[in-house]
Every structure is written in C-alpha cells, then in structure tokens.
Short mmCIF file of C-alpha atoms and ligand atoms in Angstrom, two decimals:
data_model
loop_
_atom_site.label_atom_id
_atom_site.label_comp_id
_atom_site.label_asym_id
_atom_site.label_seq_id
_atom_site.Cartn_x
_atom_site.Cartn_y
_atom_site.Cartn_z
CA MET V 1 102.58 135.84 70.31
CA ALA V 2 104.32 134.76 73.50
CA ALA V 3 102.16 133.71 76.44
CA LYS V 4 102.20 136.36 79.14
CA THR V 5 101.15 136.17 82.75
CA TRP V 6 97.48 136.82 83.21
CA ASP V 7 97.01 140.47 84.02
CA PRO V 8 94.02 141.27 86.23
CA ASP V 9 93.53 144.62 84.51
CA TRP V 10 93.55 143.22 81.04
CA PRO V 11 90.04 142.06 80.15
CA PHE V 12 88.04 144.24 82.53
CA GLU V 13 86.50 146.62 80.08
CA MET V 14 85.67 143.95 77.55
CA GLY V 15 82.13 142.73 77.12
CA GLY V 16 81.30 139.09 77.56
CA GLY V 17 79.31 137.90 74.59
CA GLY V 18 75.65 138.83 74.39
CA THR V 19 75.47 137.40 70.89
CA PRO V 20 71.99 137.10 69.36
CA TRP V 21 72.11 133.74 67.59
CA ASP V 22 68.57 132.45 67.53
CA ALA V 23 65.32 134.20 68.52
CA LEU V 24 64.28 136.86 65.99
CA VAL V 25 60.56 137.51 65.54
CA TYR V 26 58.78 140.29 63.66
CA ASP V 27 55.36 141.53 64.70
CA PRO V 28 53.79 143.35 61.71
CA GLU V 29 50.90 144.64 63.83
CA LEU V 30 53.14 146.60 66.20
CA ASN V 31 56.00 146.94 63.71
CA LEU V 32 58.47 145.60 66.24
CA LEU V 33 61.32 143.15 65.87
CA TYR V 34 62.09 141.05 68.96
CA VAL V 35 65.60 139.74 69.50
CA GLY V 36 66.82 137.43 72.27
CA THR V 37 70.44 138.04 73.28
CA GLY V 38 73.07 135.67 74.58
CA ASN V 39 75.06 134.97 77.70
CA ALA V 40 78.27 136.45 79.00
CA ALA V 41 79.96 133.01 79.03
CA PRO V 42 80.64 131.34 82.39
CA TRP V 43 82.66 134.24 83.77
CA ASN V 44 82.77 135.65 87.29
CA ARG V 45 81.11 139.04 86.92
CA LYS V 46 83.25 140.51 89.71
CA VAL V 47 86.22 139.91 87.43
CA ARG V 48 84.40 140.79 84.23
CA SER V 49 82.87 143.99 85.57
CA PRO V 50 84.48 144.92 88.90
CA LYS V 51 82.52 148.17 88.94
CA GLY V 52 79.26 146.20 88.95
CA GLY V 53 76.26 146.96 86.77
CA ASP V 54 73.80 144.86 84.82
CA ASN V 55 75.84 144.51 81.60
CA LEU V 56 73.03 145.59 79.31
CA TYR V 57 71.92 144.01 76.99
CA LEU V 58 73.16 140.57 77.91
CA ALA V 59 70.52 137.84 78.40
CA SER V 60 67.75 140.21 77.35
CA ILE V 61 64.81 140.56 75.02
CA LEU V 62 65.07 143.64 72.86
CA ALA V 63 62.16 145.17 70.95
CA ILE V 64 63.49 147.17 68.02
CA ASN V 65 61.74 149.45 65.57
CA PRO V 66 63.03 148.09 62.25
CA ASP V 67 62.51 151.42 60.42
CA SER V 68 64.63 153.51 62.75
CA GLY V 69 66.76 150.73 64.26
CA ARG V 70 65.99 152.22 67.67
CA LEU V 71 65.15 150.32 70.80
CA ALA V 72 61.46 150.47 71.75
CA TRP V 73 61.92 148.61 75.04
CA HIS V 74 64.08 145.95 76.63
CA TYR V 75 63.69 143.38 79.36
CA GLN V 76 66.78 141.83 80.88
CA GLU V 77 66.17 138.32 82.18
CA VAL V 78 69.55 137.85 83.88
CA PRO V 79 71.25 141.11 84.92
CA GLY V 80 75.02 140.57 85.24
CA GLU V 81 74.67 137.04 83.82
CA GLN V 82 77.45 134.63 84.88
CA TRP V 83 76.11 131.06 84.40
CA ASP V 84 75.88 130.81 80.61
CA TYR V 85 72.15 131.63 80.64
CA THR V 86 71.34 132.72 77.11
CA SER V 87 68.04 134.40 76.33
CA THR V 88 68.28 133.43 72.68
CA GLN V 89 65.63 130.70 72.89
CA PRO V 90 62.77 130.95 70.37
CA ILE V 91 60.14 133.59 71.18
CA VAL V 92 56.39 132.96 70.75
CA LEU V 93 53.92 135.80 70.11
CA SER V 94 50.24 135.37 70.88
CA THR V 95 47.25 136.77 72.75
CA LEU V 96 46.46 135.52 76.26
CA LYS V 97 43.46 136.33 78.42
CA LEU V 98 44.97 137.59 81.67
CA GLY V 99 42.66 138.84 84.44
CA GLY V 100 39.79 138.79 81.92
CA VAL V 101 41.64 141.06 79.48
CA ASP V 102 43.14 140.04 76.13
CA ARG V 103 46.83 140.93 76.19
CA LYS V 104 49.20 140.82 73.23
CA VAL V 105 52.01 138.84 74.76
CA LEU V 106 55.48 137.56 74.10
CA MET V 107 56.30 134.19 75.70
CA HIS V 108 59.79 133.00 76.46
CA ALA V 109 61.34 129.97 78.17
CA PRO V 110 65.07 130.83 78.26
CA LYS V 111 67.86 128.71 79.69
CA ASN V 112 67.51 130.25 83.17
CA GLY V 113 64.43 128.16 84.11
CA PHE V 114 61.82 130.96 84.36
CA PHE V 115 58.89 131.19 81.94
CA TYR V 116 58.26 134.83 81.04
CA VAL V 117 55.10 136.45 79.76
CA LEU V 118 55.62 140.05 78.64
CA ASP V 119 53.28 142.62 77.16
CA ARG V 120 54.91 142.86 73.78
CA ALA V 121 53.82 146.43 73.06
CA SER V 122 55.34 147.90 76.21
CA GLY V 123 57.72 145.24 77.56
CA GLU V 124 55.77 145.14 80.84
CA LEU V 125 56.47 141.95 82.80
CA LEU V 126 53.19 140.07 83.29
CA SER V 127 54.55 136.90 84.88
CA ALA V 128 57.81 135.01 85.47
CA GLU V 129 57.45 131.58 87.03
CA LYS V 130 59.84 128.66 87.30
CA TYR V 131 59.22 125.92 84.76
CA ALA V 132 62.26 123.86 85.88
CA VAL V 133 64.51 123.33 88.88
CA ALA V 134 66.30 126.68 89.14
CA ASN V 135 68.23 127.62 92.28
CA TRP V 136 70.20 130.66 91.08
CA ALA V 137 67.24 132.91 91.94
CA THR V 138 64.38 132.40 94.38
CA HIS V 139 61.86 134.34 92.27
CA VAL V 140 61.40 137.37 90.06
CA ASP V 141 60.30 140.50 91.89
CA MET V 142 57.20 141.65 90.01
CA LYS V 143 57.66 145.27 91.16
CA THR V 144 61.18 145.69 89.86
CA GLY V 145 61.06 142.95 87.21
CA ARG V 146 64.42 141.70 88.52
CA PRO V 147 65.34 138.19 89.60
CA VAL V 148 66.09 137.82 93.31
CA GLU V 149 69.34 135.90 93.22
CA ASP V 150 70.19 133.31 95.84
CA LYS V 151 73.78 134.45 96.10
CA ALA V 152 74.80 131.98 98.83
CA VAL V 153 73.68 129.13 96.56
CA ALA V 154 74.80 130.32 93.15
CA ASP V 155 77.28 133.21 93.24
CA TYR V 156 80.64 131.51 92.68
CA GLY V 157 82.36 134.91 92.74
CA ASP V 158 82.74 134.53 96.52
CA GLY V 159 85.56 132.03 95.99
CA LYS V 160 83.54 128.93 96.94
CA PRO V 161 82.46 126.32 94.39
CA LYS V 162 78.71 126.22 93.67
CA LEU V 163 76.17 123.70 92.35
CA VAL V 164 73.79 125.72 90.19
CA PHE V 165 70.57 124.73 88.43
CA PRO V 166 69.86 124.88 85.50
CA SER V 167 73.17 124.05 83.80
CA PRO V 168 74.61 125.81 80.75
CA ARG V 169 72.56 123.39 78.65
CA GLY V 170 69.60 125.38 79.97
CA ALA V 171 66.19 124.28 81.19
CA HIS V 172 65.29 124.75 77.52
CA ASN V 173 67.73 125.30 74.72
CA TRP V 174 67.44 126.27 71.03
CA ASN V 175 64.98 123.50 70.13
CA PRO V 176 61.69 125.30 69.40
CA MET V 177 58.79 125.04 71.85
CA SER V 178 55.26 125.30 70.47
CA TYR V 179 52.17 127.21 71.66
CA SER V 180 48.70 125.92 70.78
CA PRO V 181 46.00 128.60 70.90
CA LYS V 182 43.55 125.68 70.88
CA THR V 183 44.64 124.30 74.28
CA GLY V 184 46.35 127.43 75.61
CA LEU V 185 49.38 125.26 76.41
CA VAL V 186 53.03 125.69 75.54
CA TYR V 187 54.81 122.43 74.71
CA ILE V 188 58.40 122.76 75.89
CA PRO V 189 61.29 120.34 75.26
CA THR V 190 62.75 120.75 78.76
CA ILE V 191 66.07 119.70 80.27
CA HIS V 192 66.84 119.06 83.93
CA GLY V 193 70.40 119.40 85.14
CA GLY V 194 72.86 121.41 87.16
CA ALA V 195 76.39 122.68 86.78
CA LEU V 196 79.46 123.15 88.93
CA PHE V 197 81.20 126.50 88.99
CA ALA V 198 84.29 127.79 90.73
CA ASN V 199 86.60 130.74 90.29
CA PRO V 200 89.55 129.75 92.45
CA PRO V 201 91.93 132.51 93.54
CA GLY V 202 95.30 132.88 91.87
CA LYS V 203 96.22 133.57 88.32
CA SER V 204 96.80 131.18 85.48
CA PRO V 205 99.02 132.29 82.60
CA TYR V 206 97.28 134.32 79.91
CA LEU V 207 96.97 132.21 76.77
CA PRO V 208 96.34 134.19 73.60
CA GLY V 209 93.41 133.01 71.52
CA ARG V 210 91.78 131.04 74.37
CA PHE V 211 89.17 131.45 77.03
CA ASN V 212 90.95 133.30 79.82
CA THR V 213 88.03 133.60 82.19
CA GLN V 214 89.63 131.44 84.90
CA VAL V 215 86.29 129.78 85.64
CA LEU V 216 86.16 126.05 86.28
CA ASN V 217 82.96 124.49 85.17
CA GLY V 218 81.42 121.02 84.86
CA PHE V 219 78.03 119.28 84.70
CA SER V 220 76.36 118.04 87.89
CA PHE V 221 76.29 114.42 86.66
CA MET V 222 80.10 114.48 86.88
CA LEU V 223 79.69 114.45 90.69
CA ALA V 224 79.14 110.70 90.37
CA ASN V 225 82.83 110.47 89.51
CA PRO V 226 84.60 113.15 91.61
CA GLU V 227 88.10 112.10 90.50
CA SER V 228 87.21 113.34 87.01
CA LEU V 229 86.77 116.87 88.39
CA PRO V 230 89.38 119.59 88.92
CA PRO V 231 90.25 119.68 92.67
CA ALA V 232 88.52 123.06 93.18
CA LEU V 233 85.14 121.49 92.26
CA ARG V 234 85.49 118.28 94.30
CA PRO V 235 84.09 119.68 97.59
CA LEU V 236 80.69 119.71 95.83
CA ALA V 237 80.73 115.90 95.75
CA ASP V 238 80.27 115.83 99.55
CA LYS V 239 77.48 113.32 100.29
CA LYS V 240 75.86 115.33 103.10
CA PHE V 241 75.69 118.41 100.89
CA LEU V 242 74.32 116.45 97.92
CA ALA V 243 71.55 114.94 100.06
CA THR V 244 70.09 118.46 100.36
CA GLN V 245 70.35 119.23 96.64
CA PRO V 246 68.14 118.57 93.60
CA GLU V 247 68.82 115.46 91.50
CA VAL V 248 72.27 115.80 89.93
CA ALA V 249 71.61 113.31 87.11
CA HIS V 250 70.50 115.05 83.91
CA SER V 251 67.27 114.23 82.10
CA ALA V 252 64.90 115.64 79.51
CA ALA V 253 61.13 115.64 79.12
CA LEU V 254 58.44 117.04 76.87
CA LYS V 255 56.16 119.14 79.09
CA ALA V 256 52.85 120.90 78.52
CA TRP V 257 52.92 124.23 80.39
CA ASP V 258 49.93 126.43 81.15
CA PRO V 259 51.32 129.98 80.83
CA VAL V 260 48.32 131.59 82.57
CA ASN V 261 48.08 129.37 85.65
CA HIS V 262 51.80 128.49 85.72
CA LYS V 263 51.62 124.74 85.96
CA PHE V 264 52.36 121.63 83.95
CA LEU V 265 49.41 119.64 82.62
CA TRP V 266 51.42 116.69 81.38
CA THR V 267 54.96 115.39 81.07
CA VAL V 268 56.57 112.72 78.90
CA PRO V 269 60.14 111.70 79.80
CA ARG V 270 62.69 111.38 77.00
CA SER V 271 65.31 108.69 76.35
CA SER V 272 68.29 110.71 77.63
CA PHE V 273 69.21 114.23 78.73
CA MET V 274 70.35 115.03 75.20
CA ASP V 275 66.95 114.06 73.81
CA HIS V 276 64.97 117.32 73.66
CA ALA V 277 63.98 117.83 70.03
CA GLY V 278 61.91 120.78 68.83
CA VAL V 279 58.12 120.53 68.99
CA LEU V 280 55.18 121.17 66.65
CA SER V 281 51.55 121.54 67.76
CA THR V 282 48.67 121.61 65.26
CA ALA V 283 45.14 122.97 65.04
CA GLY V 284 44.06 119.36 64.64
CA GLY V 285 45.04 118.64 68.25
CA LEU V 286 48.43 116.96 67.76
CA VAL V 287 51.78 117.53 69.40
CA VAL V 288 54.64 116.11 67.34
CA GLN V 289 58.21 115.57 68.49
CA GLY V 290 61.07 113.47 67.20
CA GLY V 291 63.56 111.62 69.40
CA LEU V 292 67.27 110.89 69.45
CA ASP V 293 66.17 107.26 69.68
CA GLY V 294 65.02 107.35 66.04
CA PHE V 295 61.25 107.75 66.44
CA LEU V 296 58.77 110.45 65.46
CA ARG V 297 56.00 110.59 68.05
CA VAL V 298 52.52 112.08 67.90
CA TYR V 299 50.71 112.97 71.15
CA ARG V 300 47.22 114.21 71.95
CA ASP V 301 47.60 117.90 72.86
CA THR V 302 45.24 117.85 75.86
CA ASP V 303 46.73 115.00 77.90
CA GLY V 304 49.95 113.78 76.27
CA GLN V 305 48.46 110.43 75.27
CA LEU V 306 50.77 108.78 72.70
CA LEU V 307 48.74 108.42 69.49
CA LYS V 308 51.39 107.19 67.10
CA GLU V 309 55.05 106.28 67.07
CA ILE V 310 56.84 106.03 63.74
CA GLU V 311 60.24 104.34 63.60
CA VAL V 312 62.53 106.31 61.31
CA GLY V 313 65.93 104.99 62.45
CA THR V 314 67.50 108.45 62.36
CA ALA V 315 67.96 110.71 65.36
CA ILE V 316 65.71 113.78 65.32
CA VAL V 317 66.73 117.03 66.98
CA ALA V 318 64.94 119.70 64.90
CA ALA V 319 61.29 120.73 65.18
CA PRO V 320 58.81 119.26 62.69
CA ALA V 321 56.85 121.59 60.38
CA THR V 322 53.43 121.13 58.82
CA TYR V 323 52.04 122.35 55.49
CA THR V 324 49.32 121.52 52.97
CA VAL V 325 49.70 120.83 49.25
CA ASN V 326 46.57 120.31 47.12
CA GLY V 327 44.50 119.68 50.22
CA VAL V 328 46.86 117.06 51.66
CA GLN V 329 48.52 117.84 54.99
CA TYR V 330 52.16 116.88 55.48
CA ILE V 331 54.42 116.82 58.51
CA ALA V 332 58.08 117.17 57.62
CA VAL V 333 61.22 117.14 59.72
CA THR V 334 64.94 117.40 59.11
CA ALA V 335 66.42 114.29 60.72
CA GLY V 336 70.01 113.80 61.82
CA SER V 337 72.08 113.75 64.98
CA GLY V 338 73.92 116.87 66.13
CA GLY V 339 72.60 120.26 67.16
CA GLY V 340 74.54 120.47 70.41
CA GLY V 341 75.00 116.76 71.07
CA TRP V 342 78.54 117.23 69.85
CA SER V 343 81.01 114.49 69.50
CA THR V 344 79.63 111.60 71.49
CA TRP V 345 76.75 109.38 70.53
CA LEU V 346 75.14 108.12 73.73
CA PRO V 347 73.92 104.52 73.46
CA GLN V 348 70.35 105.96 73.58
CA ASN V 349 71.10 107.80 70.33
CA ILE V 350 70.08 105.62 67.38
CA ALA V 351 73.18 106.88 65.53
CA PHE V 352 75.17 104.76 67.97
CA ARG V 353 73.66 101.71 66.31
CA LYS V 354 72.91 102.90 62.78
CA GLY V 355 75.25 105.81 62.12
CA ASN V 356 73.88 109.17 61.08
CA ALA V 357 71.69 109.31 57.97
CA ASN V 358 70.98 113.04 57.58
CA ARG V 359 67.75 113.39 55.62
CA ILE V 360 64.44 115.21 55.34
CA LEU V 361 61.41 113.05 56.14
CA ALA V 362 57.87 114.02 55.12
CA PHE V 363 54.76 112.17 56.30
CA ARG V 364 51.13 112.11 55.13
CA LEU V 365 48.26 109.98 56.33
CA ASP V 366 48.42 107.55 53.38
CA GLY V 367 52.22 107.65 53.16
CA ALA V 368 54.44 104.61 52.67
CA ALA V 369 56.63 102.97 55.32
CA THR V 370 59.71 104.99 56.30
CA PRO V 371 62.97 103.46 55.09
CA VAL V 372 64.98 102.63 58.22
CA PRO V 373 68.78 102.52 57.78
CA PRO V 374 70.47 99.17 58.52
CA ASP V 375 72.62 98.69 61.62
CA LEU V 376 76.28 99.66 61.30
CA PRO V 377 78.61 96.79 60.51
CA PRO V 378 80.92 95.92 63.42
CA PRO V 379 84.07 98.08 63.40
CA GLY V 380 87.01 96.74 61.44
CA PRO V 381 90.16 95.94 63.37
CA ILE V 382 92.48 98.79 64.36
CA PRO V 383 95.22 98.79 61.67
CA GLU V 384 98.80 98.38 62.78
CA PRO V 385 99.92 101.94 63.65
CA PRO V 386 103.11 103.53 62.27
CA PRO V 387 106.13 103.42 64.62
CA GLN V 388 105.93 105.37 67.89
CA LYS V 389 107.56 108.82 67.83
CA GLY V 390 108.63 111.15 70.66
CA THR V 391 109.63 110.64 74.29
CA PRO V 392 107.36 109.79 77.24
CA ALA V 393 107.49 113.50 78.12
CA ASP V 394 106.25 114.36 74.61
CA ILE V 395 103.39 111.87 74.99
CA LYS V 396 102.38 113.46 78.29
CA ALA V 397 102.56 116.99 76.86
CA GLY V 398 100.63 115.82 73.78
CA GLU V 399 97.86 114.47 75.98
CA GLY V 400 97.39 117.95 77.49
CA ILE V 401 97.41 119.63 74.08
CA PHE V 402 94.90 117.07 72.78
CA ALA V 403 92.60 117.62 75.80
CA ALA V 404 92.67 121.39 75.33
CA ASN V 405 92.25 121.45 71.54
CA CYS V 406 90.99 118.23 70.04
CA ARG V 407 88.95 116.16 72.50
CA GLY V 408 85.86 118.33 72.12
CA CYS V 409 85.48 116.80 68.65
CA HIS V 410 87.56 113.59 68.53
CA THR V 411 86.48 111.11 71.21
CA ASN V 412 88.61 108.29 69.76
CA THR V 413 85.78 105.83 70.26
CA TRP V 414 83.72 103.78 67.88
CA PRO V 415 81.13 104.62 66.72
CA ALA V 416 81.46 108.41 66.78
CA PRO V 417 80.64 111.25 64.39
CA LEU V 418 84.32 112.13 63.88
CA PRO V 419 87.34 110.00 63.01
CA ASP V 420 88.74 107.69 65.70
CA LEU V 421 92.36 108.83 65.57
CA ARG V 422 93.57 105.47 66.86
CA ARG V 423 92.77 104.25 63.35
CA THR V 424 94.60 106.98 61.43
CA THR V 425 96.78 105.41 58.74
CA ALA V 426 100.52 105.89 58.19
CA ALA V 427 99.80 107.94 55.06
CA THR V 428 97.60 110.35 57.05
CA HIS V 429 100.10 110.52 59.93
CA ALA V 430 102.72 111.54 57.36
CA ILE V 431 100.74 114.73 56.55
CA ILE V 432 99.45 115.47 60.07
CA LYS V 433 101.09 118.93 60.13
CA ASP V 434 99.32 119.86 56.90
CA ILE V 435 96.04 118.69 58.44
CA VAL V 436 96.40 120.36 61.83
CA LEU V 437 98.34 123.52 60.90
CA LYS V 438 97.54 124.21 57.25
CA GLY V 439 93.89 123.22 56.97
CA ALA V 440 94.31 120.30 54.53
CA LEU V 441 90.91 118.92 55.65
CA GLN V 442 89.34 122.26 56.50
CA VAL V 443 86.62 121.99 53.86
CA ARG V 444 85.55 118.75 55.55
CA GLY V 445 85.27 120.37 58.98
CA MET V 446 88.73 119.83 60.47
CA PRO V 447 89.87 123.30 61.62
CA ARG V 448 93.41 124.65 61.25
CA PHE V 449 95.25 125.43 64.46
CA ASP V 450 98.25 127.45 63.30
CA ASP V 451 96.98 130.44 65.28
CA VAL V 452 97.36 128.56 68.58
CA LEU V 453 99.63 125.54 67.98
CA SER V 454 103.26 125.25 66.85
CA GLU V 455 104.90 122.46 64.82
CA ARG V 456 106.40 121.21 68.08
CA ASP V 457 102.90 121.03 69.64
CA VAL V 458 101.67 118.93 66.72
CA GLU V 459 104.64 116.57 67.05
CA GLN V 460 103.72 116.05 70.71
CA VAL V 461 100.04 115.47 69.90
CA GLN V 462 101.12 112.97 67.27
CA ALA V 463 103.30 111.17 69.85
CA TYR V 464 100.26 110.95 72.12
CA LEU V 465 97.97 109.70 69.30
CA LEU V 466 100.50 107.07 68.30
CA SER V 467 100.77 105.86 71.91
CA LEU V 468 96.96 105.58 72.07
CA ALA V 469 96.92 103.64 68.80
CA HIS V 470 99.73 101.33 69.90
CA SER V 471 98.08 100.43 73.19
CA ALA V 472 94.68 99.84 71.48
CA TYR V 473 96.38 97.74 68.82
CA ALA V 474 98.32 95.72 71.39
CA GLY V 475 95.10 95.13 73.35
CA GLN V 476 93.33 93.97 70.23
CA GLN V 477 96.13 91.56 69.27
CA ALA V 478 96.22 90.13 72.78
CA LYS V 479 92.46 89.70 73.07
CA PRO V 480 90.60 90.38 69.80
CA ALA V 481 87.34 91.59 71.35
CA ALA V 482 89.04 94.19 73.57
CA GLY V 483 90.07 96.50 70.74
CA LEU V 484 86.59 96.46 69.25
CA GLN V 485 84.60 97.74 72.19
CA GLN V 486 82.03 100.34 71.36
CA GLY V 487 82.58 103.86 72.62
CA HIS V 488 80.93 105.32 75.69
CA LEU V 489 80.68 108.72 77.29
C1 HEC C 1 85.72 121.17 65.39
C2 HEC C 1 85.96 119.75 65.40
C3 HEC C 1 87.40 119.27 65.33
C4 HEC C 1 88.45 119.57 66.17
C5 HEC C 1 88.44 120.49 67.36
C6 HEC C 1 89.54 118.79 65.72
N1 HEC C 1 89.19 118.06 64.63
FE1 HEC C 1 90.39 116.76 63.65
N2 HEC C 1 88.88 116.37 62.35
C7 HEC C 1 87.64 116.92 62.38
C8 HEC C 1 86.87 116.40 61.29
C9 HEC C 1 85.43 116.77 60.94
C10 HEC C 1 87.67 115.50 60.61
C11 HEC C 1 87.29 114.63 59.42
C12 HEC C 1 87.63 115.27 58.13
C13 HEC C 1 87.30 114.28 57.00
O1 HEC C 1 86.15 113.85 56.91
O2 HEC C 1 88.23 113.95 56.29
C14 HEC C 1 88.94 115.50 61.30
C15 HEC C 1 90.03 114.73 60.92
C16 HEC C 1 91.24 114.70 61.57
C17 HEC C 1 92.37 113.90 61.17
C18 HEC C 1 92.40 112.91 60.02
C19 HEC C 1 91.99 111.59 60.58
C20 HEC C 1 91.97 110.45 59.64
O3 HEC C 1 92.33 109.34 60.07
O4 HEC C 1 91.58 110.64 58.47
C21 HEC C 1 93.37 114.13 62.07
C22 HEC C 1 94.75 113.50 62.10
C23 HEC C 1 92.87 115.12 63.01
N3 HEC C 1 91.58 115.43 62.67
C24 HEC C 1 93.59 115.59 64.08
C25 HEC C 1 93.12 116.56 64.95
C26 HEC C 1 93.91 117.12 66.01
C27 HEC C 1 95.34 116.73 66.34
C28 HEC C 1 93.13 118.05 66.62
C29 HEC C 1 93.52 118.97 67.75
C30 HEC C 1 94.70 119.78 67.54
C31 HEC C 1 91.85 118.03 65.95
N4 HEC C 1 91.88 117.13 64.96
C32 HEC C 1 90.78 118.82 66.32
C33 HEC C 1 87.17 117.82 63.31
C34 HEC C 1 87.90 118.33 64.36
#
C-alpha cells in the first residue's frame, strides 16, 4: 500500500482503544463482573472526536451481569481520555465502614492518580482523592462524578505543548496493589512522573500500519536533556516554567493508603522509577514486595518497618502469593525482569549485573538459602563485522528506519535483554532479510516486518547496523576498554 497524505477526515469515526487487558473481578454475592477498560492512546480528542463526547466506555469501570451480558452500571474515570490513562489496573472488592455504615465497595487506583471508592452494587461514587501528583484535573466533582480538568495545564489540543502528571506509566500500573482488612490500608506500588504532550499543527504523511495520531510525547525526565526532544516539546524545558512545576524526575515508592481518610500512613522509596512490583498483604500482618534490585522484602503492615530482606539475585516485578500446604505457609513469587521495563536494564536492575534468571521462588519459615545467580562474565569483544554495505545516504535512512521500528527492542548495548546488533555475525547478516521480512526468528520473539518494510528498507537498516558495528569495532581496537562499556539508558 502506497503512503498517502494524511487526510483529516480519515480516522475521525474510529474509536481509540478502550481495550480491557487486566482488571476482571467477579462478585458472586451480587452476581456482577467488573471490568476495567483501557485508554484511547495519546491522541488529541479534538482530532479523534471533533464532535466531542465522552467516548464511552474508555477508561471506565463496567459492571456486567454475566448471565445476560448486559451492563448493570458504569463509571467513567476519564471522559474523553487523551493522556494514555488506562483504567485497567487491578480492582479490589471489600467492605468499608463509611459514615458509620458498612458499604460494599470497589476500590481502584488507576493510572490517572485518583483513588476511587465506588458502591459496587450501584456504581455510586463514594470518594475520589488524589493518591499521586496529578495535574490534569483539579478534583472530581462529587455531584456529577466527573473530573474537573485543568485544561490550561493539561489539554494539549490547544496547540501548545503541555507537561502533564501522571505520565503514561501511570501513578500505578498493572502491578497488583493489596488491601488488608486487618489494617484497613491499601498498599500501592506507586510511580511518580510526568509526560510531555504536543499536537503541533500541520499534517504528516499517513503511514499505513502505524500510529497516525500526530501526537508527540515524551517522559518528563527527558527535560534534563532538551536536545533529545522533538522541537515542538522543547519549550517545556524552560527553567522559569519548570521552577513552578512538580519534580520532573521519575521515582517509585511503596505506599500505605487509608481509603477512608484519604491519606498515606507510610511510604518506602524504591530503587528506581521502574521498580514498582506487585504487593501482597497477609492476615499475619506482613506486606511483601519484591524489587528490581533482586530482593524480596517483608514489611510490618502498620508502619512499614522492614522486617526481613531476602537476597534472591533476580529482579521481581510480579506480586507474591501466599498459600498453605499441610499447615505450612508459603510465599511464592514469579521472579524475572520485564513486565513493562522493556528493552533497557537500568543499572539499578539486578539483571544488569546478573542477567535475567526467570524462575519461581517459594519461601517458608524454615526454608533453605535462596540460590543467587552469579554475576555475568564481562562481555566478549565485538567480533570483526562483515564489510560495510550501502552509501552514507543509506546509512542515514537506515538510522531512521531503525529508530521507528527496531530501537524499542534492540538497544545495542551490553548487557541488554535482546541481542546487541553490533555483534551480529556475518552468517546472520547474510540472512537478515529472512529474519526481518520472513520471520526466521519469529518463534524466538523477533517479529516479521514485511507488512511495513520493503527489501530496500532492510538493506538500509543493514547498512546502518554495519556502520554501528564498524565504529564500535574500530573503537575497541584503538582502545580495548572503549568497546566493552556497559550499556546505559
Ligand atoms: C518486539 C521486539 C523486537 C523488535 C521490534 C525487533 N526485534 Fe530483532 N530480535 C528480537 C528478538 C527477541 C531477537 C532474538 C531472537 C533469538 O533469540 O534468536 C531478535 C533478533 C534479531 C536479529 C538477530 C541478531 C543476532 O545477532 O542473532 C536481527 C538481525 C534483528 N533482530 C534485527 C531487527 C531489526 C532490523 C529490527 C527492526 C526492523 C528488529 N530486529 C526489531 C526482538 C525484536
């Protein structure tokens, strides 16, 4: 299909996502199934839906009667969502005493930074309070149940770039939070961070098979390095403006939230902004959370006091579970890096030092020591690459194709979860078209691109990869240590 010029009428009537990919809870007492729905992607809603409207049922909680399949009620957390705020985060059902009355509630801490308590029989909004820095809305109007957006701050549809909190990572993502009926607290793996959005005027060419939303987007920590940003986002790096804004560096913390009085009782910072593993709380008074830094930690539920820290040497992202067999209680967790950390291992991630040993770990009080994987050996030298192909123009074009298609997975650093393509051998280079266009490594997770790339495109990417390999190799030969540097973000 030939690229055509982007046509402003083309995508207007299309929806923008709303995929339910996580929260799904059944309440047998009320015979209701609760589903959290997704975002509309970062997409200017004035372009997506020029006639306006809330875009039901994006970023919503739906209560469905599973017998009839009919909707019992719905509550939309972000009407006309345009910041990547999914409402798919895990839902917790419980009973809370509110105003002296026991209410059957549904609790939710979606990406948008508000903690919601709903009556789960009727969908009535009982409270919605910020549990993170969130500037896209000032508050939720309890009469209408709708957020009151701060449009001057966050609505990038007016043509100006905006710094919006939380970021598309969310104030809380898919990693399960945990409610303890014993303490009445919800333990949330929270994330702090903002994002940059702009929808500059003008039209870019329509590219089949791609995002064509025309929205420029980046994380607030990128403001530290404005040259890395597209020009339309650079005005946000203005020092005077930033002095009035929340902290742009990203971070993560385990926080104990009181859903009745809307405050935090304790907070434990995590090793990096990517470190926000799922949480378990127990009737025995423990809060358990793993870390990207390769530890499983046990806290006292009332005050966050660290009771035990077990070195496991494997990054933990998932939530631990607990169960009893023959009277012995176990805590088990699936360990391994990933889960939205994508292609780069930050130095705070233990995989950076030890690689990624995916495994299930189970603990009991009289258990043995956890086997900790050894450190990775230093990287071998970069092998001599096959001869350079293509012209300087091909290399330049290949760099663009690589950035648009490949860099999300291949960082070309060491260590990294995916192959460093500076080290690809001559034999593999010889079959690169089979790999990239025909899916020769598809079963191992390398996608095929024949729907969006041509043979010519692959030749240009190859020219770029060979130029990368040659300059790394030359650097290594000139000064041995230089080619062996570890990767960084
Ligand atoms: C979704 C993630 C992903 C994307 C995007 C991706 N790759 Fe890969 N690629 C992989 C994985 C996983 C492997 C490793 C497969 C294996 O273990 O053999 C791989 C392997 C390769 C290899 C073999 C490397 C070697 O030395 O063995 C080449 C070459 C390659 N990819 C090129 C590309 C190019 C070019 C693009 C962009 C057009 C691209 N990849 C995009 C995931 C990805």
